[in-house]
PDB file of C-alpha atoms in Angstrom:
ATOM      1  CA  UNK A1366      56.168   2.603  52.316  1.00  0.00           C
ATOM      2  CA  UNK A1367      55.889   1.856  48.498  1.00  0.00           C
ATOM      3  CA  UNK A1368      54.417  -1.092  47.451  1.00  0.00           C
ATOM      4  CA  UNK A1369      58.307  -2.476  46.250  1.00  0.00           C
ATOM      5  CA  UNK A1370      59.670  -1.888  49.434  1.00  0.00           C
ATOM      6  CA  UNK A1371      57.056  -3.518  50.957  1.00  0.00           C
ATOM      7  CA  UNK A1372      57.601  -6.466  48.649  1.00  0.00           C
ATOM      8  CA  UNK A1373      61.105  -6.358  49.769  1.00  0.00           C
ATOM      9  CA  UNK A1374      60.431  -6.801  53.411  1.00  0.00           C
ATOM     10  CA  UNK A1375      58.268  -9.757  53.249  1.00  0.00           C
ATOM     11  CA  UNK A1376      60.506 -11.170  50.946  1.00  0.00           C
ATOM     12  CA  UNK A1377      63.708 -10.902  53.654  1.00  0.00           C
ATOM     13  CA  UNK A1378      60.846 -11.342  56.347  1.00  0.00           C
ATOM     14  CA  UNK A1379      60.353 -14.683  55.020  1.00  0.00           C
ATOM     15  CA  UNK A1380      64.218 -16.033  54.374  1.00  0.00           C
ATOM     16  CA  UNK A1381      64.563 -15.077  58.087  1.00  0.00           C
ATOM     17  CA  UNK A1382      62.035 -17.163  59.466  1.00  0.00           C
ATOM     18  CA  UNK A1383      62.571 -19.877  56.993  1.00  0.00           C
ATOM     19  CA  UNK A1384      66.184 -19.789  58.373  1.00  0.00           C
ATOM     20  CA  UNK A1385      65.059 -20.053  62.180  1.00  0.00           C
ATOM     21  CA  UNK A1386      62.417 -22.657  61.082  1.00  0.00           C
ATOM     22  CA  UNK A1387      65.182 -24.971  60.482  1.00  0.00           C
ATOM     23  CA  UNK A1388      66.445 -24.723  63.970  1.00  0.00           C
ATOM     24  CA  UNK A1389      64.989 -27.390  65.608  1.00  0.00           C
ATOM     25  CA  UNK A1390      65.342 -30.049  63.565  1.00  0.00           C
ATOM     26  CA  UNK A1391      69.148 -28.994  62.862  1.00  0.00           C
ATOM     27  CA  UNK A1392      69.453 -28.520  66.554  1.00  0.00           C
ATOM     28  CA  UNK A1393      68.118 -32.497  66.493  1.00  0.00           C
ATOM     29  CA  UNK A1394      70.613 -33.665  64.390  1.00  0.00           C
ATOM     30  CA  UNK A1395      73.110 -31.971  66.022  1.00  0.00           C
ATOM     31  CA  UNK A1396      72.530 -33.417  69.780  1.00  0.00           C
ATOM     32  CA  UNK A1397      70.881 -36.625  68.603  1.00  0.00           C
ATOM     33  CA  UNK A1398      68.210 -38.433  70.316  1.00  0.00           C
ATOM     34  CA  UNK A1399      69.038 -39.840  73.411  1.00  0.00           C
ATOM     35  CA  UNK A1400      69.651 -43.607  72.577  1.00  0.00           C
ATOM     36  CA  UNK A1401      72.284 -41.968  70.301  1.00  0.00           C
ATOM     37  CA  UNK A1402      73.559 -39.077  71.178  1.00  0.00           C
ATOM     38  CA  UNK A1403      76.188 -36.823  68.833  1.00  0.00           C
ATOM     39  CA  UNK A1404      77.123 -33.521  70.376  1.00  0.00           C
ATOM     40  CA  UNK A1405      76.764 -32.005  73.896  1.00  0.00           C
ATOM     41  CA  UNK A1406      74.281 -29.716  74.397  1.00  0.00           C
ATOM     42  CA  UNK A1407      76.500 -27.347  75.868  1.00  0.00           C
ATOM     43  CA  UNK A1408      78.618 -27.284  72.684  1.00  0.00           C
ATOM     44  CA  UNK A1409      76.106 -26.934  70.465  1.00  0.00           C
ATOM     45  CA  UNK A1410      74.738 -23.994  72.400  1.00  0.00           C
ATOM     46  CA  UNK A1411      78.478 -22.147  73.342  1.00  0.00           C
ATOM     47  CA  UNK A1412      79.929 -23.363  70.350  1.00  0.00           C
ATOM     48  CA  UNK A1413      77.431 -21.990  67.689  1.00  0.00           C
ATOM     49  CA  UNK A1414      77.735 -18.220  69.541  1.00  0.00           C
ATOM     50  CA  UNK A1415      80.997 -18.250  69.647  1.00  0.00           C
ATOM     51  CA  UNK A1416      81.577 -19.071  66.004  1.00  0.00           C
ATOM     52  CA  UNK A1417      78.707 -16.616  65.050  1.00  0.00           C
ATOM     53  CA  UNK A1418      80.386 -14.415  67.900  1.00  0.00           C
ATOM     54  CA  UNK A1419      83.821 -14.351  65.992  1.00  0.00           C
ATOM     55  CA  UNK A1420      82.080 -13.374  62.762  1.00  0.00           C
ATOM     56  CA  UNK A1421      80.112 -10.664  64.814  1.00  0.00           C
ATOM     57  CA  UNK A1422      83.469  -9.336  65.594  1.00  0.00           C
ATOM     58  CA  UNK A1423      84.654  -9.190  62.188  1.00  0.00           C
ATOM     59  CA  UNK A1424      81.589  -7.279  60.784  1.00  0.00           C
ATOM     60  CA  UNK A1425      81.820  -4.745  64.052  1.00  0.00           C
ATOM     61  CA  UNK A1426      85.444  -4.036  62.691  1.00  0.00           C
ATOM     62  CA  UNK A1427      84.238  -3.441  59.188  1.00  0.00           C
ATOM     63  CA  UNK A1428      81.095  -1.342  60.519  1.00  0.00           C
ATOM     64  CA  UNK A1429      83.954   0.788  62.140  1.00  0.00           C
ATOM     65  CA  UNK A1430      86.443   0.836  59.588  1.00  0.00           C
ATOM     66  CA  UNK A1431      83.638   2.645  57.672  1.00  0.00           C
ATOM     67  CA  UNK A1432      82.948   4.477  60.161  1.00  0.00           C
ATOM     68  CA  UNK A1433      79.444   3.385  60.986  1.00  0.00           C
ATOM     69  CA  UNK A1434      80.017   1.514  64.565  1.00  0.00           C
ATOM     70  CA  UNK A1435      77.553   2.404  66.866  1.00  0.00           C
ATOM     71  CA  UNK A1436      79.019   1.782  70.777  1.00  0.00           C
ATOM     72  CA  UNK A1437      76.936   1.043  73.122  1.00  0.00           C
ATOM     73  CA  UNK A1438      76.317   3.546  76.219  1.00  0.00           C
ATOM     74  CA  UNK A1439      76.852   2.964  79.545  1.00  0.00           C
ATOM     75  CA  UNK A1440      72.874   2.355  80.209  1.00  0.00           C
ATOM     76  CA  UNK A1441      72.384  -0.031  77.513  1.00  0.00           C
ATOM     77  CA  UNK A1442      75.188  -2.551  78.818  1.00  0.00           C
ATOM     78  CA  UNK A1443      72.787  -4.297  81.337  1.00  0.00           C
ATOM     79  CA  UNK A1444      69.830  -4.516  78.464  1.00  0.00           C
ATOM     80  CA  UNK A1445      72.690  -6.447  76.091  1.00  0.00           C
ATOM     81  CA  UNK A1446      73.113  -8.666  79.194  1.00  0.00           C
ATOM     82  CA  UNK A1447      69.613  -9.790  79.346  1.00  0.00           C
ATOM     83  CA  UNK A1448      69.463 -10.317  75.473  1.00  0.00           C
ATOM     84  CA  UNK A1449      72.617 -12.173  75.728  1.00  0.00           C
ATOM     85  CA  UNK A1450      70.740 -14.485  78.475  1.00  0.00           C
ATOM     86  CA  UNK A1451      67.955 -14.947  76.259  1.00  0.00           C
ATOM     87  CA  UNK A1452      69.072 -15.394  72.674  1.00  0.00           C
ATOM     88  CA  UNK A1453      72.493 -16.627  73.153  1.00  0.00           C
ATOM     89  CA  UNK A1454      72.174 -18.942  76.212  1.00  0.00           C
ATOM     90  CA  UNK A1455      69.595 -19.521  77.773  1.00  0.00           C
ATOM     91  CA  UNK A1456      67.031 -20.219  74.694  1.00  0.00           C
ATOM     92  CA  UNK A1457      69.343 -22.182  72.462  1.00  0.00           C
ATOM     93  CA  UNK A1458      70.842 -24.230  75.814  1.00  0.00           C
ATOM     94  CA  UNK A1459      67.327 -25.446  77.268  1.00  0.00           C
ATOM     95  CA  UNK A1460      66.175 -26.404  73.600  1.00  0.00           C
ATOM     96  CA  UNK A1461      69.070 -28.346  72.977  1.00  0.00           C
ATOM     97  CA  UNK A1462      68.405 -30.165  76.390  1.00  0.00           C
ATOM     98  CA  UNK A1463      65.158 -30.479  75.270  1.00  0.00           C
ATOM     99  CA  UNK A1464      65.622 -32.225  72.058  1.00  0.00           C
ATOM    100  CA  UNK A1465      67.517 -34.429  72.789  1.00  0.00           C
ATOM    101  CA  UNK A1466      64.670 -36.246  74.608  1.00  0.00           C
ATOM    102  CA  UNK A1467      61.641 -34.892  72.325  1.00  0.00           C
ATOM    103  CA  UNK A1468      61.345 -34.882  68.356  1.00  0.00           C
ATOM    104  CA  UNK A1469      61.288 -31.483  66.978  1.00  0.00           C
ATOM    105  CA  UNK A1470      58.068 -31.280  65.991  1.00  0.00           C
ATOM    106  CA  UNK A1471      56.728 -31.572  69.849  1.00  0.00           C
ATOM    107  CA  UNK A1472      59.045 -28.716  70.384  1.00  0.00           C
ATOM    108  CA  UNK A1473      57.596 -26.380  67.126  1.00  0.00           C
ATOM    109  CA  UNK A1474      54.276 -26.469  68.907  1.00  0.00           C
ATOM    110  CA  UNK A1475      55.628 -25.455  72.545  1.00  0.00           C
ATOM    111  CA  UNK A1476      57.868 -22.616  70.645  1.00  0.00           C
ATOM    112  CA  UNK A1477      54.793 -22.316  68.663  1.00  0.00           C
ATOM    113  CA  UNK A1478      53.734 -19.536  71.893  1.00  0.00           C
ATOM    114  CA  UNK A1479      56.964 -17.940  71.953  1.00  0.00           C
ATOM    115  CA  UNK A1480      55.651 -14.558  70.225  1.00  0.00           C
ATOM    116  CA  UNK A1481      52.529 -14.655  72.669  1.00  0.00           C
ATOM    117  CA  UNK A1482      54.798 -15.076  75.421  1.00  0.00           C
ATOM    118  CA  UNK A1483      57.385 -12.138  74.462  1.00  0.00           C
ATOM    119  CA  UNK A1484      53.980  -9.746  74.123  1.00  0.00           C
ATOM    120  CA  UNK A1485      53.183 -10.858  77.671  1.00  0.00           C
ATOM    121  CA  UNK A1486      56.613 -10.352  78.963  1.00  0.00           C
ATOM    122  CA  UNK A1487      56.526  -7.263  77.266  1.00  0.00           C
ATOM    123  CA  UNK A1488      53.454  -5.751  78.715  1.00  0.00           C
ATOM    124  CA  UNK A1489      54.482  -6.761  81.830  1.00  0.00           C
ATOM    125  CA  UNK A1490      57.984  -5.339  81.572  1.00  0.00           C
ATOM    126  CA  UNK A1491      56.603  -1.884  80.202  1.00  0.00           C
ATOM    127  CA  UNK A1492      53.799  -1.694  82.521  1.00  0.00           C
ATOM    128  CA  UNK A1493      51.517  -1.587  79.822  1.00  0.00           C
ATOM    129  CA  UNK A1494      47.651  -2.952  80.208  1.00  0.00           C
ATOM    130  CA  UNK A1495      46.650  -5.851  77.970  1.00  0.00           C
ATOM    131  CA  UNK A1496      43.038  -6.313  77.306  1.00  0.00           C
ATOM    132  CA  UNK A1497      40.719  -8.733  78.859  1.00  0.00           C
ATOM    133  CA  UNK A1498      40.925 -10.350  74.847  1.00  0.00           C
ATOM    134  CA  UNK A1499      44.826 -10.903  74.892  1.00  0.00           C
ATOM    135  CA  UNK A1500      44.768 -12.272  78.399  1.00  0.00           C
ATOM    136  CA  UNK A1501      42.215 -14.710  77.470  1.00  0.00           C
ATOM    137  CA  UNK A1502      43.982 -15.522  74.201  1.00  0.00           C
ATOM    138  CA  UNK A1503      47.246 -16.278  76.650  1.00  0.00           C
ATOM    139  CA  UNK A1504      45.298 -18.326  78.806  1.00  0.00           C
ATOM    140  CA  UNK A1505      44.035 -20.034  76.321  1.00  0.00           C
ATOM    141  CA  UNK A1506      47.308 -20.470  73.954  1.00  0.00           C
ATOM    142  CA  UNK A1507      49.158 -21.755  77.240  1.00  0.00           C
ATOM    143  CA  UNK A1508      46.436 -24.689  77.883  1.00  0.00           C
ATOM    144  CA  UNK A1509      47.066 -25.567  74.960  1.00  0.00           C
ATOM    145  CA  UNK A1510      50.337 -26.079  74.894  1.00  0.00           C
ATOM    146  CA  UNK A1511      50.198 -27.593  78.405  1.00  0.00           C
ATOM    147  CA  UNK A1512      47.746 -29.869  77.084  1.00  0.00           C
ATOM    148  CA  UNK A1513      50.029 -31.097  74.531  1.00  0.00           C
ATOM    149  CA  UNK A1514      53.119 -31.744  76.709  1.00  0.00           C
ATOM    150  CA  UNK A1515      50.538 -33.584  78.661  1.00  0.00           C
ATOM    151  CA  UNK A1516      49.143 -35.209  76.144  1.00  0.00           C
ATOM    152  CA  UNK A1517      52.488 -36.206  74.770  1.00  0.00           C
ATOM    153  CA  UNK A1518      53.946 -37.258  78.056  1.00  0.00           C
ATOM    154  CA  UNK A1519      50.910 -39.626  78.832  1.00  0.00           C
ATOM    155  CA  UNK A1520      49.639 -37.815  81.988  1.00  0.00           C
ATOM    156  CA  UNK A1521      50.089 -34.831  83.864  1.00  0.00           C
ATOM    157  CA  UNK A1522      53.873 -34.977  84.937  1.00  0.00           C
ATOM    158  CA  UNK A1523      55.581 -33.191  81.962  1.00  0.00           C
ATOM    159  CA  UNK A1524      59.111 -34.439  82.192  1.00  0.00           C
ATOM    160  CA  UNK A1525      61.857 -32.287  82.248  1.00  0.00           C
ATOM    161  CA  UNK A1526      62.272 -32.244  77.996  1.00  0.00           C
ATOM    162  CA  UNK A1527      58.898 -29.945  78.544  1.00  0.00           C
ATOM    163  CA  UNK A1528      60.144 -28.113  81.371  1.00  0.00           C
ATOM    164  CA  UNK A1529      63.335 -27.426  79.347  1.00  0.00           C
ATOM    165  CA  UNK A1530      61.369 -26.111  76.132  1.00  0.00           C
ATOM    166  CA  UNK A1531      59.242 -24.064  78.533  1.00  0.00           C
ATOM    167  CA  UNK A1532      62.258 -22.203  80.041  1.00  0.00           C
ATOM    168  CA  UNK A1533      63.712 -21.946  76.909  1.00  0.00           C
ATOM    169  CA  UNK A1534      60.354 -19.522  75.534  1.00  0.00           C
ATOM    170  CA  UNK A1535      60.539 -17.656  78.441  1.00  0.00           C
ATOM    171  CA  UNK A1536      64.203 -16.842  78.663  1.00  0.00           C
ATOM    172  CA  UNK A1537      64.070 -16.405  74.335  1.00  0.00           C
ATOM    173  CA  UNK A1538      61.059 -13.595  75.050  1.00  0.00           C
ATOM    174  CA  UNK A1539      62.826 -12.153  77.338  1.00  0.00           C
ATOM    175  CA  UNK A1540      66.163 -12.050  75.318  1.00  0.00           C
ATOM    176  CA  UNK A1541      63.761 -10.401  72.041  1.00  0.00           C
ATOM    177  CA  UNK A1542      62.711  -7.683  74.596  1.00  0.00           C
ATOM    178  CA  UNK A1543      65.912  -6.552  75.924  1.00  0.00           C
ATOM    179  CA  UNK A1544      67.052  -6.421  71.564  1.00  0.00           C
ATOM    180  CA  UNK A1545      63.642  -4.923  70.814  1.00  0.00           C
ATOM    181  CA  UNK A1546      64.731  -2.012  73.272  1.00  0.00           C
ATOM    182  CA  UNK A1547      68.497  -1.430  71.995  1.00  0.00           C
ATOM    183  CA  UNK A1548      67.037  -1.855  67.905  1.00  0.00           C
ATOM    184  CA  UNK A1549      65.928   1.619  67.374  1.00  0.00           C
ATOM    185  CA  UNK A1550      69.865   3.153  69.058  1.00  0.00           C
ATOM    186  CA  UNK A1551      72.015   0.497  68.008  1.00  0.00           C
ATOM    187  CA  UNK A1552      70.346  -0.915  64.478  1.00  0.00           C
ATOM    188  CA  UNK A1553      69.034  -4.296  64.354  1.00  0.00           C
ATOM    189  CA  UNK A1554      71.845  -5.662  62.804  1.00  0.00           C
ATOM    190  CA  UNK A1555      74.609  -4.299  65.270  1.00  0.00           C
ATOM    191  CA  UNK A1556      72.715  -5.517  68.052  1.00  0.00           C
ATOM    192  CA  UNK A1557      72.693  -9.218  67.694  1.00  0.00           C
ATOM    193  CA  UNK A1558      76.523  -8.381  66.717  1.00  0.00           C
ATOM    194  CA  UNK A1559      77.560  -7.100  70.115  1.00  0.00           C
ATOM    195  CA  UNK A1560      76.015  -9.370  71.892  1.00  0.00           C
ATOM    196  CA  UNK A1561      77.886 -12.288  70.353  1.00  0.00           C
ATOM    197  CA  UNK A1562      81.049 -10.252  70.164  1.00  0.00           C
ATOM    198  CA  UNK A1563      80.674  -9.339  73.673  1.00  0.00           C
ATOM    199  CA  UNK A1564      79.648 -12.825  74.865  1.00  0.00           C
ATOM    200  CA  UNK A1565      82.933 -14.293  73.182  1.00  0.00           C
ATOM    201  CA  UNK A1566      84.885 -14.459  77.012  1.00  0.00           C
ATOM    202  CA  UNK A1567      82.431 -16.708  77.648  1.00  0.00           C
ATOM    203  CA  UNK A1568      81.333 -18.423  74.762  1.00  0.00           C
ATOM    204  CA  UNK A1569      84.445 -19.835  73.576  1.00  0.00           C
ATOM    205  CA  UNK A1570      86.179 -21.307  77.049  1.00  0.00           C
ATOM    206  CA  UNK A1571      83.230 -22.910  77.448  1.00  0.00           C
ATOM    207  CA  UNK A1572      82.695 -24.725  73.411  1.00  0.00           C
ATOM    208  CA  UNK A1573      86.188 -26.033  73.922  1.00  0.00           C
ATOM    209  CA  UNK A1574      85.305 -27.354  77.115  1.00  0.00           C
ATOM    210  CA  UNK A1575      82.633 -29.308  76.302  1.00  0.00           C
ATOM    211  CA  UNK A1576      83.995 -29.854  72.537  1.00  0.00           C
ATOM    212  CA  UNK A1577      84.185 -33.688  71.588  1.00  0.00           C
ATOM    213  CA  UNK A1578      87.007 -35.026  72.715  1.00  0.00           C
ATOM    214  CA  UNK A1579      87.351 -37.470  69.067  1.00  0.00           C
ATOM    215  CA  UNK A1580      85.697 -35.058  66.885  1.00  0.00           C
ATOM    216  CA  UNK A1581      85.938 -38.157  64.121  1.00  0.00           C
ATOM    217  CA  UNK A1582      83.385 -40.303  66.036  1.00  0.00           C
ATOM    218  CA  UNK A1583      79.932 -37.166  65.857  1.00  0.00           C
ATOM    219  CA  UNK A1584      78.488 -38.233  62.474  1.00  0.00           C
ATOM    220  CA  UNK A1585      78.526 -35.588  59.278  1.00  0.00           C
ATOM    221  CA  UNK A1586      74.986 -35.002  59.852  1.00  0.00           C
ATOM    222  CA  UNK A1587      75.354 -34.024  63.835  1.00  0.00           C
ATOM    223  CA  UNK A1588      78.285 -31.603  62.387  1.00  0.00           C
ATOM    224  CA  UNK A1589      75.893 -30.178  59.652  1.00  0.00           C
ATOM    225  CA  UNK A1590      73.163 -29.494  62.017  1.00  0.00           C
ATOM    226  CA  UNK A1591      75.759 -27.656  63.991  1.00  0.00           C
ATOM    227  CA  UNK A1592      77.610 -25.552  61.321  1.00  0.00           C
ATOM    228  CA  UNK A1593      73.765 -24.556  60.596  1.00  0.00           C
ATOM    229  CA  UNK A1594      72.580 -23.136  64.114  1.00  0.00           C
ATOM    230  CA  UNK A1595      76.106 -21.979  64.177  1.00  0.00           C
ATOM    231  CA  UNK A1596      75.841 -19.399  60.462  1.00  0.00           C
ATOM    232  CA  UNK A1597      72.151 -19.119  59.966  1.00  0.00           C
ATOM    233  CA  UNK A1598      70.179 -19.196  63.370  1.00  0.00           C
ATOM    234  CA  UNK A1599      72.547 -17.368  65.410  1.00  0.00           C
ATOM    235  CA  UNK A1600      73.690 -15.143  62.645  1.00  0.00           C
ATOM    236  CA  UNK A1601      72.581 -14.781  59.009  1.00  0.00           C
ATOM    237  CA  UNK A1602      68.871 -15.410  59.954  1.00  0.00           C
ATOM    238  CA  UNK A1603      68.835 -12.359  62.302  1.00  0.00           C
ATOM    239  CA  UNK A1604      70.336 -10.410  59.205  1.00  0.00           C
ATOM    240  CA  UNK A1605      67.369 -10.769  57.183  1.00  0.00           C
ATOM    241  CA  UNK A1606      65.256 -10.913  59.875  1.00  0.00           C
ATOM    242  CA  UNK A1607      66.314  -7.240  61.204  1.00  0.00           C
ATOM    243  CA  UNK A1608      66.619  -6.457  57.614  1.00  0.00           C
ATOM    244  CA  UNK A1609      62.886  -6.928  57.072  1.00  0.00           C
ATOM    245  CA  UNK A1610      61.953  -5.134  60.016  1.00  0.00           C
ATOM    246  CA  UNK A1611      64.466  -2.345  59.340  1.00  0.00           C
ATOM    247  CA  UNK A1612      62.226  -1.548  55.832  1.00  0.00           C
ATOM    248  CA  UNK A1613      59.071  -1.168  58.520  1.00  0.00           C
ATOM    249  CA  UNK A1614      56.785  -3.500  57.219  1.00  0.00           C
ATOM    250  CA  UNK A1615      53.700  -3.443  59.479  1.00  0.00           C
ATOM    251  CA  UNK A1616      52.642  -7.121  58.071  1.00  0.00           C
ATOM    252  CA  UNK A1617      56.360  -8.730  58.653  1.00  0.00           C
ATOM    253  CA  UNK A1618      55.818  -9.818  62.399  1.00  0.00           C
ATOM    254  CA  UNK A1619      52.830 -11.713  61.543  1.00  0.00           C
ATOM    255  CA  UNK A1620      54.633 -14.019  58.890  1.00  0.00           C
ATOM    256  CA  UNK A1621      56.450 -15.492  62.008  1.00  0.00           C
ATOM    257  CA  UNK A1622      52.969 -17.425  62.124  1.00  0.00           C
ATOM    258  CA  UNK A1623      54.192 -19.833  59.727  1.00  0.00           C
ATOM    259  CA  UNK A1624      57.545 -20.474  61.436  1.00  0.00           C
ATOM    260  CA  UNK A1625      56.149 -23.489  63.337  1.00  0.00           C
ATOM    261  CA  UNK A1626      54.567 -24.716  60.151  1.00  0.00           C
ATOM    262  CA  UNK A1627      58.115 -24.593  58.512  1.00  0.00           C
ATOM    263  CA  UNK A1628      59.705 -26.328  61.506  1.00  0.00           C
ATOM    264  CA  UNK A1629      57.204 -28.804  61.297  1.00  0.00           C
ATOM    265  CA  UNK A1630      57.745 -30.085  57.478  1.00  0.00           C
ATOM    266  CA  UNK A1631      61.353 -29.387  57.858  1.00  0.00           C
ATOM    267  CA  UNK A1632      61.468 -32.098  60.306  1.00  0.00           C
ATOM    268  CA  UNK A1633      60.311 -34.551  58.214  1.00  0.00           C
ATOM    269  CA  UNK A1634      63.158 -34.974  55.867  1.00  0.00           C
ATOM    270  CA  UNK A1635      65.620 -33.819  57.784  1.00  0.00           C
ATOM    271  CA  UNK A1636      65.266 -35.790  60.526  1.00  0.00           C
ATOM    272  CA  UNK A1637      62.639 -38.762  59.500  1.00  0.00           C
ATOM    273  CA  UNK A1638      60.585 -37.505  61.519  1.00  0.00           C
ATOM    274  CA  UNK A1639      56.783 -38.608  61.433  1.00  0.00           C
ATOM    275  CA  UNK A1640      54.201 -36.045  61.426  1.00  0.00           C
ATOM    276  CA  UNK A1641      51.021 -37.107  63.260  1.00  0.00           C
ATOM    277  CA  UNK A1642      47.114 -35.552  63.051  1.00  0.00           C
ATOM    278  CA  UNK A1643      47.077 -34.551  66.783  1.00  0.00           C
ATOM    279  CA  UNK A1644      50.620 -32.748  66.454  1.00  0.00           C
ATOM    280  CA  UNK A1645      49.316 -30.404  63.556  1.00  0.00           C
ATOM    281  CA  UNK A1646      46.142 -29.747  64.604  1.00  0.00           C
ATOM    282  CA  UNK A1647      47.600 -28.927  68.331  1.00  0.00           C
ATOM    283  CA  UNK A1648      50.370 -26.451  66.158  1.00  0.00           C
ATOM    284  CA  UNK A1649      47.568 -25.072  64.180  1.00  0.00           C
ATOM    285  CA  UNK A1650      45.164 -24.471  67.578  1.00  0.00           C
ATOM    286  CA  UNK A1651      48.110 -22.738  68.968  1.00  0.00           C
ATOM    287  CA  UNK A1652      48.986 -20.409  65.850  1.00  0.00           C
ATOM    288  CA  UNK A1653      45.612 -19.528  65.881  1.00  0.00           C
ATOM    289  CA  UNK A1654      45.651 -18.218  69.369  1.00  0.00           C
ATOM    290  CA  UNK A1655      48.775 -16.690  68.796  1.00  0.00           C
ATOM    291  CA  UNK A1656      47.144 -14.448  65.861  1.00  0.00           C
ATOM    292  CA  UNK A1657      44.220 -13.555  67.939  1.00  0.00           C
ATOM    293  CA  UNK A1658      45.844 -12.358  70.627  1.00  0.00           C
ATOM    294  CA  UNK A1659      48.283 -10.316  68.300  1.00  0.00           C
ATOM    295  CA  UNK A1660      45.229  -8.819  67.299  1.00  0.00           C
ATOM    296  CA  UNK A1661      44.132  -7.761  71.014  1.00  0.00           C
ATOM    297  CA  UNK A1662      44.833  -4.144  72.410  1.00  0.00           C
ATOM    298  CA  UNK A1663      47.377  -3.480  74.752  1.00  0.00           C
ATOM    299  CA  UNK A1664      47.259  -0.225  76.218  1.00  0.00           C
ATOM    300  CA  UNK A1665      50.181   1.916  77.494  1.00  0.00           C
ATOM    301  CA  UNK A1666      50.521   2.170  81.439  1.00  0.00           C
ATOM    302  CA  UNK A1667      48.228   5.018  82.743  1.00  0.00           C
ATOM    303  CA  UNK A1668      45.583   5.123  80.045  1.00  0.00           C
ATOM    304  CA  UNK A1669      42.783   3.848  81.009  1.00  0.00           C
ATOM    305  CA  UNK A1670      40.871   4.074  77.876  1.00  0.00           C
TER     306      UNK A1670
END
């Protein structure tokens, strides 16, 4: 790769996960706290995918029209299942339960572990064999954030706003795995597309189910947070994400590092939030983990070198 293209990838690498930075808080504004709440969580999770899911259907008809669709095969159905159940429900669902009851910036610093956790997941699901280095580096990333919840939650019972965030890390690594695995057949950008597309059944008896019954009475900003998670986190941002990847940078992955950052100082105007010492020096504990054990081998199963 040329030193232009390699501009160009960090460059869309960067509007991607400036686009999923604003997630929480927009998912924030969109629920609202708990002592006033806007929209359901279950709307705001069904009813983002299915209007990202509609648009995914419009692009898979123009990827066909000119004759570039790729279809699925008959092996890769149960993989788009389990991305489905990360990215498109179960992530976006348990984070939206959680915030209603935490502010977003105690959920960037649990998420904060979410590309430690996919590598685990993934080592585990490929059989490969981590190092004695990354395991300790997992160990150690996932005190710390179980510290913090603690911490936060003023003794050792977690309440079920942690719980929710830490189901929603394991079922989002999950859901990056099973895409990982259908990128390199399907293209990045067709992936995410026929998931939503295929998801639609689903997706959109269930938004109008749980869709306000007097839309009038959710305030502007609870609508603005959802029209965002709705066209950027569950649709444009993995364009430019799977763009940047696409061009093969080896660096991109590692700018997700400043995703929490991004989420954190989002927060702050966008939802008043207050940004304390502990919370950014817990965030910046766990990025640093999160680099390290990026940096750790992982072998592939059977080699014992």
């Amino acid at each position: 790769m040329n030193p232009a293209q390699e501009r160009e990838a960090l460059v869309w690498g960067l509007v991607g996960v400036a686009l999923f930075a604003a997630t929480l808080p927009m998912t924030r504004l969109a629920v609202g706290p708990v002592e006033a709440p806007q929209l359901s969580p279950w709307f705001v999770t069904f009813g983002r995918a299915a209007v990202a899911g509609l648009l995914s259907a419009g692009y898979l008809a123009w990827q066909c029209s000119q004759g570039r669709l790729n279809v699925p095969g008959r092996t890769q159905w149960p993989l788009l299942g389990v991305t489905a159940f990360g990215v498109i429900v179960g992530f976006p669902l348990f984070l939206a339960l959680a915030l209603r009851y935490v502010p977003s910036t105690h959920g960037a610093v649990v998420t904060a572990l979410l590309p430690l956790s996919t590598a685990v997941l993934g080592a585990l699901w490929y059989r490969q064999r981590p190092s004695a280095g990354f395991w300790a580096c997992a160990v150690l990333g996932s005190g710390l954030v179980l510290g913090f919840m603690a911490w936060r939650a003023g003794g050792l019972y977690l309440g079920a706003a942690n719980i929710y965030l830490l189901i929603a890390m394991t079922t989002g690594a999950f859901g990056y795995i099973g895409g990982a695995r259908l990128t390199p057949s399907l293209g990045a950008e067709q992936v995410i597309c026929w998931v939503l597309a295929c998801c639609l059944p689903l997706t959109l008896p269930v938004a109008w189910w749980f869709a306000p019954a007097t839309p009038g009475a959710i305030g502007a900003m609870a609508w603005m947070g959802f029209a965002y998670v709705a066209l950027f986190s569950m649709w444009i941002g993995f364009f430019a994400w799977y763009r940047a990847l696409a061009l093969g940078a080896v660096r991109v992955s590692q700018i997700q590092l400043v995703q929490p950052f991004l989420s954190l100082l989002f927060a702050v105007p966008l939802v008043g939030e207050r940004l304390d010492a502990t919370t950014l020096v817990f965030a910046l504990a766990v990025i640093a983990t999160v680099y390290l054990g990026k940096k750790m081998p992982i072998r592939p199963a059977g080699n014992p070198a």
